[in-house]
mmCIF file of C-alpha atoms and ligand atoms in Angstrom:
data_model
loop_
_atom_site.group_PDB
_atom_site.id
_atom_site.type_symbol
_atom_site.label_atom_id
_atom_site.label_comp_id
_atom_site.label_asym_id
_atom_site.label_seq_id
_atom_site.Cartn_x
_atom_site.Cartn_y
_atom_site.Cartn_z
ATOM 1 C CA UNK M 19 -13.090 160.766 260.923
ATOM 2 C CA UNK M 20 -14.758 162.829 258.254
ATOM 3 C CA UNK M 21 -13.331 163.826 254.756
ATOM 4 C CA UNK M 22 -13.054 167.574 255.830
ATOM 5 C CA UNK M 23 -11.185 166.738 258.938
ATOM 6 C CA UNK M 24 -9.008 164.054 257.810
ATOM 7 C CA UNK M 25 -8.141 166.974 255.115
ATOM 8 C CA UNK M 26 -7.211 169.681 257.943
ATOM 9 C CA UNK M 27 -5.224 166.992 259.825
ATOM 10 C CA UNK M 28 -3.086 166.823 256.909
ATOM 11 C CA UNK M 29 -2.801 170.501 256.679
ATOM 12 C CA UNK M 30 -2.605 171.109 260.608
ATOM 13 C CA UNK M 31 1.549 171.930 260.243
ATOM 14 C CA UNK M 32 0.737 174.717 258.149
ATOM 15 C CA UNK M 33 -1.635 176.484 260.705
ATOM 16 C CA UNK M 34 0.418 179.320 262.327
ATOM 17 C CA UNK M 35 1.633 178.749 265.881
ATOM 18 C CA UNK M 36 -1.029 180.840 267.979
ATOM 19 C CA UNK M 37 -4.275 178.736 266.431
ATOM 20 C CA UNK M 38 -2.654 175.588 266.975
ATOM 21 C CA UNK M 39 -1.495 176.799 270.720
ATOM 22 C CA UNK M 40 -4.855 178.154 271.495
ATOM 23 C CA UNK M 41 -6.988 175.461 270.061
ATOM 24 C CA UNK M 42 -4.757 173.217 272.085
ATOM 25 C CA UNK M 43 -4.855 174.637 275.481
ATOM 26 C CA UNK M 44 -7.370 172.315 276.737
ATOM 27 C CA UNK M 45 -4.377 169.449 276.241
ATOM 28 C CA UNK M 46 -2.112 171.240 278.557
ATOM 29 C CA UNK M 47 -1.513 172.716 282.250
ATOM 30 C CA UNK M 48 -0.042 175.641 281.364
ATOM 31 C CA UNK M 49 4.075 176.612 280.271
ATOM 32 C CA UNK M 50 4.911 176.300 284.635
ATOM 33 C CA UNK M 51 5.127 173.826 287.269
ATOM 34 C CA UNK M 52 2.265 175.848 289.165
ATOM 35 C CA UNK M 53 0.270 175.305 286.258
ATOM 36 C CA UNK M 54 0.618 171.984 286.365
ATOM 37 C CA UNK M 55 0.439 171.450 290.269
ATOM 38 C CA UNK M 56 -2.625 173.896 290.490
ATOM 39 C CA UNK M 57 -4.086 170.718 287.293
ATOM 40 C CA UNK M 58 -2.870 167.544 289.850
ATOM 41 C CA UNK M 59 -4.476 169.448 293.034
ATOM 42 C CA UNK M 60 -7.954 169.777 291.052
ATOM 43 C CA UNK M 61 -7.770 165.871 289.530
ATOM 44 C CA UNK M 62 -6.967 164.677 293.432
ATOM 45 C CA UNK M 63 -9.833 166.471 294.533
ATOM 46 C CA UNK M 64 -11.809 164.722 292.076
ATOM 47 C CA UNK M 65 -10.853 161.148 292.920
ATOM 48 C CA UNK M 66 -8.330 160.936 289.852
ATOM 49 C CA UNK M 67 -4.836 159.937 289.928
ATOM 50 C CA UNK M 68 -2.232 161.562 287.683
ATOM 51 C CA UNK M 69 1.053 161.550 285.844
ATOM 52 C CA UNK M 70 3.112 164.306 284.556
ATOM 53 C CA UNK M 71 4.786 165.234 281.262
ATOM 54 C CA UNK M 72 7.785 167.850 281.110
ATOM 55 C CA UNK M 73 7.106 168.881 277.222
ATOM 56 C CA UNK M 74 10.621 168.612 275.703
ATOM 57 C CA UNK M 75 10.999 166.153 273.020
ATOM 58 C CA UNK M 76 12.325 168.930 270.466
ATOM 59 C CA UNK M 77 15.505 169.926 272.620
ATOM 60 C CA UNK M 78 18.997 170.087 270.734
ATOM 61 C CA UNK M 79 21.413 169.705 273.312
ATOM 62 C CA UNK M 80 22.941 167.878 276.273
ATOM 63 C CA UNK M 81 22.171 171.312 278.475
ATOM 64 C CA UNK M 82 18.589 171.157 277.285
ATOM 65 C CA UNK M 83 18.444 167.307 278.563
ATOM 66 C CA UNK M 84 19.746 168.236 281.576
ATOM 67 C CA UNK M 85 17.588 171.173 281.948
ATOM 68 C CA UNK M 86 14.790 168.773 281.596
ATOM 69 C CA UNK M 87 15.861 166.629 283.734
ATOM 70 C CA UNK M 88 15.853 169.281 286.213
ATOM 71 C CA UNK M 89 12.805 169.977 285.833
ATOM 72 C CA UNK M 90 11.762 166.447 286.243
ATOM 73 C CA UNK M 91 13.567 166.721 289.614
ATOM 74 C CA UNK M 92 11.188 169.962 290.577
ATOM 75 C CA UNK M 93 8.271 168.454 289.766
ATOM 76 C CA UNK M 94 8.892 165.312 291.873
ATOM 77 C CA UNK M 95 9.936 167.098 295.195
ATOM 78 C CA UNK M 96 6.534 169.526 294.776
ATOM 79 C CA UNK M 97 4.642 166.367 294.136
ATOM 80 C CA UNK M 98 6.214 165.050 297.365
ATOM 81 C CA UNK M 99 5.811 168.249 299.430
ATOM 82 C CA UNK M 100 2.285 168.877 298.510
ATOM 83 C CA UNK M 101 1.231 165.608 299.148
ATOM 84 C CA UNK M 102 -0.340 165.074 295.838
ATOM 85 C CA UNK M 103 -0.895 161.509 294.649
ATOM 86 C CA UNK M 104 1.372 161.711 291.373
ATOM 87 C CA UNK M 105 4.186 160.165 289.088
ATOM 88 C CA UNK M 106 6.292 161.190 286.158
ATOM 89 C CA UNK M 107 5.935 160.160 282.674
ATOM 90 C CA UNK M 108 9.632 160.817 280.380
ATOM 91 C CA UNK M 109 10.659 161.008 276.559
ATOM 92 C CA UNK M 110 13.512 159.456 276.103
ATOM 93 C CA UNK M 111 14.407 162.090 273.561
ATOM 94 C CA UNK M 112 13.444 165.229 276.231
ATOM 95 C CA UNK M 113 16.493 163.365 277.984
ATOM 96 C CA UNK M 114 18.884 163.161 275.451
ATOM 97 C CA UNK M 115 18.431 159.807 273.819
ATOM 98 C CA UNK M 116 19.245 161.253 270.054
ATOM 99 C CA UNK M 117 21.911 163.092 271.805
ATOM 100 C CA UNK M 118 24.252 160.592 273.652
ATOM 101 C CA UNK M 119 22.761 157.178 274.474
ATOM 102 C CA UNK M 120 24.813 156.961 277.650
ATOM 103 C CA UNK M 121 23.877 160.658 278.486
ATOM 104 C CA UNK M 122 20.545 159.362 278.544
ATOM 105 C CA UNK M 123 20.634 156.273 281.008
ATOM 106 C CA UNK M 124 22.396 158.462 283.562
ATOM 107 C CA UNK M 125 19.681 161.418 283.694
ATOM 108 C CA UNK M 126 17.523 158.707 283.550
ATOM 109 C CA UNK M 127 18.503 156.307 286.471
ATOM 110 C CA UNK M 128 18.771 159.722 288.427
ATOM 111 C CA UNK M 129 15.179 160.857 287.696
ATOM 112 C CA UNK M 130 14.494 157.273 288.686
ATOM 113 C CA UNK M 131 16.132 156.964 291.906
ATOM 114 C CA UNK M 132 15.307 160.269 293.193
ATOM 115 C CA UNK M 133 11.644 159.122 292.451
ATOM 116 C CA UNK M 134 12.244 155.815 294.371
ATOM 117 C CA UNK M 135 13.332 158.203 297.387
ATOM 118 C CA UNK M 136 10.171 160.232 297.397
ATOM 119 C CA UNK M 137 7.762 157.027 296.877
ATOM 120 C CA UNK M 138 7.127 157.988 293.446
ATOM 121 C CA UNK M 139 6.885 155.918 290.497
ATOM 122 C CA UNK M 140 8.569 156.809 286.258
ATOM 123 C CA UNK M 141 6.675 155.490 283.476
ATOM 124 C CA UNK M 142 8.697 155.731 279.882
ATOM 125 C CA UNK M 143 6.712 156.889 277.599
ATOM 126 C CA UNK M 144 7.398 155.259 273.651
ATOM 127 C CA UNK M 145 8.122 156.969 270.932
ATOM 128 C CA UNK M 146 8.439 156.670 266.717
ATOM 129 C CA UNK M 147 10.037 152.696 266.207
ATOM 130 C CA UNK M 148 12.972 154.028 265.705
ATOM 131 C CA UNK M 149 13.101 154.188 269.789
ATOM 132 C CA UNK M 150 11.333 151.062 270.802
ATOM 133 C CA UNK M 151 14.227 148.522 270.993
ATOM 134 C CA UNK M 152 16.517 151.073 272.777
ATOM 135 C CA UNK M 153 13.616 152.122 275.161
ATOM 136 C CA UNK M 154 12.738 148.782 276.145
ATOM 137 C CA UNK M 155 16.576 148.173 276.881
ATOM 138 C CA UNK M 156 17.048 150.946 278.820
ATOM 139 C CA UNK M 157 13.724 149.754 280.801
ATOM 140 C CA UNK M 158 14.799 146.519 281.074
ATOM 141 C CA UNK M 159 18.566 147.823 282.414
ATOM 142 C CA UNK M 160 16.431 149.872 285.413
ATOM 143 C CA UNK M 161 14.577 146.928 286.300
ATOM 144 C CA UNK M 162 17.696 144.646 286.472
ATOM 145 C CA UNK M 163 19.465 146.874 288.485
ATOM 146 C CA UNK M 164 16.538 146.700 290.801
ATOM 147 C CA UNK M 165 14.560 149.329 290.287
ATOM 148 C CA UNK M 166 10.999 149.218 290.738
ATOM 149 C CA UNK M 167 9.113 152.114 290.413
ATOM 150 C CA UNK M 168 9.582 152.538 286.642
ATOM 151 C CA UNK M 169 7.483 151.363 284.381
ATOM 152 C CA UNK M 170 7.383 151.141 280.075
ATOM 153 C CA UNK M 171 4.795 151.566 277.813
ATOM 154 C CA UNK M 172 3.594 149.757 274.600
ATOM 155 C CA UNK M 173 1.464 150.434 271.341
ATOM 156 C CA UNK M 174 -0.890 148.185 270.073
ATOM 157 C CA UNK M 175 -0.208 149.471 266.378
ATOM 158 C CA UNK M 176 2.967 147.848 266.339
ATOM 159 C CA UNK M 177 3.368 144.326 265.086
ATOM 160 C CA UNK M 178 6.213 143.535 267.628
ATOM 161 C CA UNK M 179 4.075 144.457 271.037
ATOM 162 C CA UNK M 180 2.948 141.070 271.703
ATOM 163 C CA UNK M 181 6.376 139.419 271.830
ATOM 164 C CA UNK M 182 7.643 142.300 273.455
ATOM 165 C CA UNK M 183 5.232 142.543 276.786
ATOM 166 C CA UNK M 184 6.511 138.980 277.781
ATOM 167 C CA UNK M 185 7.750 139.478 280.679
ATOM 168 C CA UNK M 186 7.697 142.823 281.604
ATOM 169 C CA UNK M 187 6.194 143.762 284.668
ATOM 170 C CA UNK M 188 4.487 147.214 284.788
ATOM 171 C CA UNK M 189 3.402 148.461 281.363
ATOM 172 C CA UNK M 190 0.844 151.298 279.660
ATOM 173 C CA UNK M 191 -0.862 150.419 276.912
ATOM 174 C CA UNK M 192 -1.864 152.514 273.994
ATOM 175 C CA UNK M 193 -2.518 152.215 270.417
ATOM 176 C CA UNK M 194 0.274 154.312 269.526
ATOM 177 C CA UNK M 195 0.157 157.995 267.243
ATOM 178 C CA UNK M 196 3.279 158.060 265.448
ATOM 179 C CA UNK M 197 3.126 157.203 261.718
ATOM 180 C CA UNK M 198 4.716 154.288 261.141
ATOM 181 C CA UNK M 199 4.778 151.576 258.145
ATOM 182 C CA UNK M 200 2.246 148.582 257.433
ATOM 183 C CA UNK M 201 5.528 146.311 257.330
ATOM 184 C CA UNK M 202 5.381 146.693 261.129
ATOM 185 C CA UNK M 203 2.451 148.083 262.227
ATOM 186 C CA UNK M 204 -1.522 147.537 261.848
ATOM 187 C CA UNK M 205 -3.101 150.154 260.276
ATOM 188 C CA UNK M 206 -6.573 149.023 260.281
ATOM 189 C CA UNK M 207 -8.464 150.442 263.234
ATOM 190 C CA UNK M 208 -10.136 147.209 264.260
ATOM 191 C CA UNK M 209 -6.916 145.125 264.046
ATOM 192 C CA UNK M 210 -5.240 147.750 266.078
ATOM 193 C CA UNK M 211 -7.743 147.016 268.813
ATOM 194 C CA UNK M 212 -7.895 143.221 268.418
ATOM 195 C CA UNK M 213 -3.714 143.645 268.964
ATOM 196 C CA UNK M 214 -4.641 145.669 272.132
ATOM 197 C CA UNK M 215 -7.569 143.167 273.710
ATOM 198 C CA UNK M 216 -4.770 140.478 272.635
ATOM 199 C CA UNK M 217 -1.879 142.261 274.528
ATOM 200 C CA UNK M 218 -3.792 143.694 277.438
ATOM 201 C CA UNK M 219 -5.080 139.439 277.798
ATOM 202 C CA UNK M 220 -1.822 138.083 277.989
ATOM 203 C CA UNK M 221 -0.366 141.537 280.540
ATOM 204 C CA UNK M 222 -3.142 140.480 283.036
ATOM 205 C CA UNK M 223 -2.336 136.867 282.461
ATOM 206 C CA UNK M 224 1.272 136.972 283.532
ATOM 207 C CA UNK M 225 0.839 139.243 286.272
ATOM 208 C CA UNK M 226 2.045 142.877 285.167
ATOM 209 C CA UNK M 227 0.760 145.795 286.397
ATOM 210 C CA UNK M 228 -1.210 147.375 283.671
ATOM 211 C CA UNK M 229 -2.142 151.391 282.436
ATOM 212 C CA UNK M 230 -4.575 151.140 279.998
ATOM 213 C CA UNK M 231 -4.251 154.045 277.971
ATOM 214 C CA UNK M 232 -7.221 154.674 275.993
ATOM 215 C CA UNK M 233 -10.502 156.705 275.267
ATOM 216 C CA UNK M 234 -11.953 154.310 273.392
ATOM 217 C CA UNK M 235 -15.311 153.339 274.426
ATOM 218 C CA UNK M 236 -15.338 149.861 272.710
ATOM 219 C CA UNK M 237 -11.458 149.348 274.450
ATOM 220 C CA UNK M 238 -12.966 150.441 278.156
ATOM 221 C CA UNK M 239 -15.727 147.898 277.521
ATOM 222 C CA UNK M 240 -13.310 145.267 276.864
ATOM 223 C CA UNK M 241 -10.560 146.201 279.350
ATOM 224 C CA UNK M 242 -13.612 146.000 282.250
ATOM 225 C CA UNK M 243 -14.636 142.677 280.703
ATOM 226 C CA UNK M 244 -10.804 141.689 280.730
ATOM 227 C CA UNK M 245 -10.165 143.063 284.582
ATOM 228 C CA UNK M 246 -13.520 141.954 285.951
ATOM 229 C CA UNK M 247 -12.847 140.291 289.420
ATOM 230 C CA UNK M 248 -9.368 141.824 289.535
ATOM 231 C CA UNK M 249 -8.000 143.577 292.465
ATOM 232 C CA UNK M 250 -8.058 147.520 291.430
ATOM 233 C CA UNK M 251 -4.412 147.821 292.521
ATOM 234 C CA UNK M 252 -3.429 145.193 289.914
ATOM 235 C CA UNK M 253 -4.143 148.169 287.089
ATOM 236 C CA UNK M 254 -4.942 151.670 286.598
ATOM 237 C CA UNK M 255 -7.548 153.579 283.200
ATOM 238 C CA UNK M 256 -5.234 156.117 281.536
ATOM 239 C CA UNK M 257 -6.572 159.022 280.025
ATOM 240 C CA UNK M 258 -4.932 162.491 278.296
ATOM 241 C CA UNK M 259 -5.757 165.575 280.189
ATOM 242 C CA UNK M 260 -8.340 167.649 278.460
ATOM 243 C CA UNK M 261 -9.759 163.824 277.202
ATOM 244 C CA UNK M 262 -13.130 162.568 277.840
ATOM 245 C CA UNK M 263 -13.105 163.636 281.301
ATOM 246 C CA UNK M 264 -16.553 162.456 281.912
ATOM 247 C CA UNK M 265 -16.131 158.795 281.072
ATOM 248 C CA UNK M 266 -12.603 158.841 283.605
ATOM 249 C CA UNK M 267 -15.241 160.083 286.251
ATOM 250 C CA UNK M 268 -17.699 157.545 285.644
ATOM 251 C CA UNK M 269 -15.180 154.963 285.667
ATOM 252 C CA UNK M 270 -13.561 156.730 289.089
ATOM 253 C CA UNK M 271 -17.139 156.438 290.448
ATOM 254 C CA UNK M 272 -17.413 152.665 289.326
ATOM 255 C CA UNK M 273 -14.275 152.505 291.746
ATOM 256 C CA UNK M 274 -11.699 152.062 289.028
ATOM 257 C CA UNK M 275 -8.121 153.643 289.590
ATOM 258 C CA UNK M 276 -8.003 156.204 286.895
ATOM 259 C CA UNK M 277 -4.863 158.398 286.108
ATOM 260 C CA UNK M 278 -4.796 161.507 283.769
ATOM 261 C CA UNK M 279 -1.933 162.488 281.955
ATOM 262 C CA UNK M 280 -0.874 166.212 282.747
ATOM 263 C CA UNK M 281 1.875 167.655 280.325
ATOM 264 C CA UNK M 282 3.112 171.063 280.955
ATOM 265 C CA UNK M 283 6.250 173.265 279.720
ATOM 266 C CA UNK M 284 7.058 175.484 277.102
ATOM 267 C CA UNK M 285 7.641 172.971 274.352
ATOM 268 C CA UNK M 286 4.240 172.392 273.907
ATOM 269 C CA UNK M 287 4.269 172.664 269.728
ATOM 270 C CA UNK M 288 4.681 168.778 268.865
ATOM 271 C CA UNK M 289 2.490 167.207 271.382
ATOM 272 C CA UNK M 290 -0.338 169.895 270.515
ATOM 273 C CA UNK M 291 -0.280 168.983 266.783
ATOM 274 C CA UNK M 292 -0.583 164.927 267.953
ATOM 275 C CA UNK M 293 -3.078 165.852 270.098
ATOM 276 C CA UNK M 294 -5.057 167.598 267.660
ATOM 277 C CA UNK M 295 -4.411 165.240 264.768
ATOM 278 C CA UNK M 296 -6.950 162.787 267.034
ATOM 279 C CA UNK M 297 -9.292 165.276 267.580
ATOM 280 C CA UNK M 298 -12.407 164.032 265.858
ATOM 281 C CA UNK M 299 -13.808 167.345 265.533
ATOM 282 C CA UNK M 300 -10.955 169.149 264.505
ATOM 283 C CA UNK M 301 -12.123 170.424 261.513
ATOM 284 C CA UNK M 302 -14.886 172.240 263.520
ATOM 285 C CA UNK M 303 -12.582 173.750 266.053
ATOM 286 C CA UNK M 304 -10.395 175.607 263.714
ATOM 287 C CA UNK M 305 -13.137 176.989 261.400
ATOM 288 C CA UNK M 306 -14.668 177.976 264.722
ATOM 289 C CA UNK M 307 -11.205 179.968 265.578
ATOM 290 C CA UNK M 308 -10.778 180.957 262.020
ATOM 291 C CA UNK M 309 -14.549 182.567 262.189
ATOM 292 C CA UNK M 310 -13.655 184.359 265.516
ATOM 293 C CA UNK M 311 -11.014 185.492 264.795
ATOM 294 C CA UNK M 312 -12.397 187.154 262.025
ATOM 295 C CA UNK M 313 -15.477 188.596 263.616
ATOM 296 C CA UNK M 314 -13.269 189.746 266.175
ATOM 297 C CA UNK M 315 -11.193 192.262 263.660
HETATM 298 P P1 FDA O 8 -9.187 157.027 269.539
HETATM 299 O O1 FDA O 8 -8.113 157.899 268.963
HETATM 300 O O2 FDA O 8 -9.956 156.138 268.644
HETATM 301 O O3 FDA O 8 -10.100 157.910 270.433
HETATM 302 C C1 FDA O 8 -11.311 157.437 271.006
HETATM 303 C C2 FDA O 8 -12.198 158.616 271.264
HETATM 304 O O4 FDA O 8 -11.597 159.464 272.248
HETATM 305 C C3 FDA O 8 -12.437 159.546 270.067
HETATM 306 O O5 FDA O 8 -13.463 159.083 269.246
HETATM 307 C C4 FDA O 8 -12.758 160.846 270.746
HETATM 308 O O6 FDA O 8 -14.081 160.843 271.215
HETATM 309 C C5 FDA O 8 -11.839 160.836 271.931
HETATM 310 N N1 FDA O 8 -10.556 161.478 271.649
HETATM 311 C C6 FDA O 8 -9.361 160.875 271.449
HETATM 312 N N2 FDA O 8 -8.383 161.780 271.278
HETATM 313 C C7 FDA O 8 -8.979 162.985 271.362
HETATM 314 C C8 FDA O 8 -8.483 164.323 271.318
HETATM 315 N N3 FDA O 8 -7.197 164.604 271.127
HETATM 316 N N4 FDA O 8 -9.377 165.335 271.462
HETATM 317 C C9 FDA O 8 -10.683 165.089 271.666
HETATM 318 N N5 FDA O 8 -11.202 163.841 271.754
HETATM 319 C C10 FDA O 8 -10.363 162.803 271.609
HETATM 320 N N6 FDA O 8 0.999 157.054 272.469
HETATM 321 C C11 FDA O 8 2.278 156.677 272.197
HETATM 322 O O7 FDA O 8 2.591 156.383 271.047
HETATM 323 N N7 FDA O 8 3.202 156.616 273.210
HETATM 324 C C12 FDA O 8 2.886 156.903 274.514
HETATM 325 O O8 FDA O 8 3.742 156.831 275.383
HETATM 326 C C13 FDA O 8 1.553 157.298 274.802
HETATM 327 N N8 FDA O 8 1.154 157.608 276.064
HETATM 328 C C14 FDA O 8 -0.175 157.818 276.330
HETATM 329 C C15 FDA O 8 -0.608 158.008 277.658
HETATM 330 C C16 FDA O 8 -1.953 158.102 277.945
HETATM 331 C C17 FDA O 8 -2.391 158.266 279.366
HETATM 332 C C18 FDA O 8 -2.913 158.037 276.888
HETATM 333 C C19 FDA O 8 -4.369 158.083 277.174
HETATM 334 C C20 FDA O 8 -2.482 157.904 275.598
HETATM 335 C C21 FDA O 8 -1.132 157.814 275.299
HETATM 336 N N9 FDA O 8 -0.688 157.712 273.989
HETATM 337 C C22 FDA O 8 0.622 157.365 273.746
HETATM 338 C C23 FDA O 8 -1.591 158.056 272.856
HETATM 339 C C24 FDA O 8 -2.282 156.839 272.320
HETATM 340 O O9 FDA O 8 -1.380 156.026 271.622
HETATM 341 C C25 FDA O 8 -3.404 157.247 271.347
HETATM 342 O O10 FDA O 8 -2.854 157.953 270.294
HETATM 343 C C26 FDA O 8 -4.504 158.076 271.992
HETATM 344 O O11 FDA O 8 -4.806 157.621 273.284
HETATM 345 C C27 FDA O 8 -5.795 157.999 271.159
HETATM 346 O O12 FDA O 8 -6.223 156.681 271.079
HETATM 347 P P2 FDA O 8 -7.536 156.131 271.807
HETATM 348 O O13 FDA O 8 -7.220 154.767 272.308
HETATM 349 O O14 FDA O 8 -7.972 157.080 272.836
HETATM 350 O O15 FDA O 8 -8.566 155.944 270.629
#
């Protein structure tokens, strides 16, 4: 990333509200369900798979958890009416995990099992560190108790993802976007990709199920060169909505599963800023909105 936009990353928190939620609309359905059923429809129609997001990670109370959770429930019974070929993806957090740990595994295990009734599938989306141990727990509680259709995800950054993945049986991988220390994660671009070649080796060696979460032309390249003579329903390309949408239809005409991430709701603030933060051209976009607006007054 260049100087100037490695400079407005830094500064992106102080850009008022409505720049950062219109230079981030291309990240997400809309603030409604519709929105985001009208975004699975279209990526069906185009071959692609999909998962989505309720936006809720800055709630502040049980009721807000719950009304998540709710949500969550919506979503999954207009998935199943409408046919549309879809999962979930959940914060912990959005479902109370701050909150009331127990709280948290109930709403959970509902969201779960009321996915397992309608032939859907939960992936767990990870958070800062501070979650990972008490994520994978919770993960590895569902999975015990025999439930199947959930799956975790890890981040390459972190130092602790190749122990971790032993084991488990249906993981994403990502590099990971929270900020998190050198004492436990890589923060070297290349060695955050050797960790995720390394990792996504040893997932396809013991048999999981693997998402792999990336836009990262050198990582697709070595994911194909790590699946190669794989059965496509042994793993699944990942990509963000609004993400290189070209490359996930090449690699959906190659005849790779591809699913796209699809977050809607009205707490859209903290995944915009992440979402932005990676933007490469960032620093492009929001002199572009800045000169706009300007020449619009
Ligand atoms: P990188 O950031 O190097 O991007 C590669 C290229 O993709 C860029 O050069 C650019 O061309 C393009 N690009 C990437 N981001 C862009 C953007 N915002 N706008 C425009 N272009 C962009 N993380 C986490 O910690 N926990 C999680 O649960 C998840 N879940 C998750 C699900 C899915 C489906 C994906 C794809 C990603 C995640 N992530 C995540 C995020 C992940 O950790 C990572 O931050 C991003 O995927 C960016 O990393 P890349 O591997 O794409 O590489």
């Amino acid at each position: 990333m260049a100087l100037l936009d490695r400079t407005i990353v830094k500064l992106l928190p102080a850009v008022p509200r409505p720049v950062v939620q219109r230079l981030s609309s291309r990240y997400i359905a809309g603030p409604s369900v519709d929105d985001a059923l009208r975004v699975l429809a279209d990526l069906n129609a185009a071959g692609k798979l999909a998962t989505v997001d309720v936006l809720g990670e800055e709630i502040s109370n049980a009721d807000e958890a719950r009304a998540i959770a709710g949500q969550y429930h919506d979503v999954l019974a207009r998935i199943d009416e409408e046919g549309l070929d879809a999962n979930v993806s959940v914060k912990l957090t959005a479902l109370g995990l701050e909150l009331d740990h127990a709280l948290c595994a109930e709403i959970l295990e509902n969201v779960v099992s009321d996915a397992a009734a309608r032939g859907s599938f939960v992936r767990i989306d990870m958070e800062d560190s501070s979650t990972t141990e008490r994520t994978l727990h919770l993960y590895r509680s569902l999975r015990a108790d025999g439930h199947t259709n959930v799956g975790v995800v890890l981040q390459a950054y972190l130092r602790r993802t190749y122990d971790d993945l032993e084991g488990l049986d249906n993981v994403r991988l990502c590099k990971g976007i929270y900020v998190e220390p050198a004492s436990i994660a890589y923060r070297d671009f290349h060695e955050v990709r050797a960790n995720y070649v390394r990792c996504l080796e040893r997932l396809v060696e013991q048999g999981s199920y693997v998402g792999i979460a990336t836009h990262d032309e050198y990582l697709i390249d070595e994911a194909l060169r790590v699946v190669q003579g794989l059965s496509p329903d042994r793993y699944e390309f990942q990509m963000l909505l609004g993400v290189r949408p070209d490359r996930g239809d090449q690699l959906v005409a190659d005849g790779h599963r591809l699913r796209v991430y699809v977050p809607y709701g009205s707490h859209w603030y903290e995944y915009s800023l992440r979402r932005l933060q990676e933007n490469p051209k960032i620093a492009g976009y929001i002199a572009a909105d800045t000169v706009g607006r300007v020449l619009h007054f």
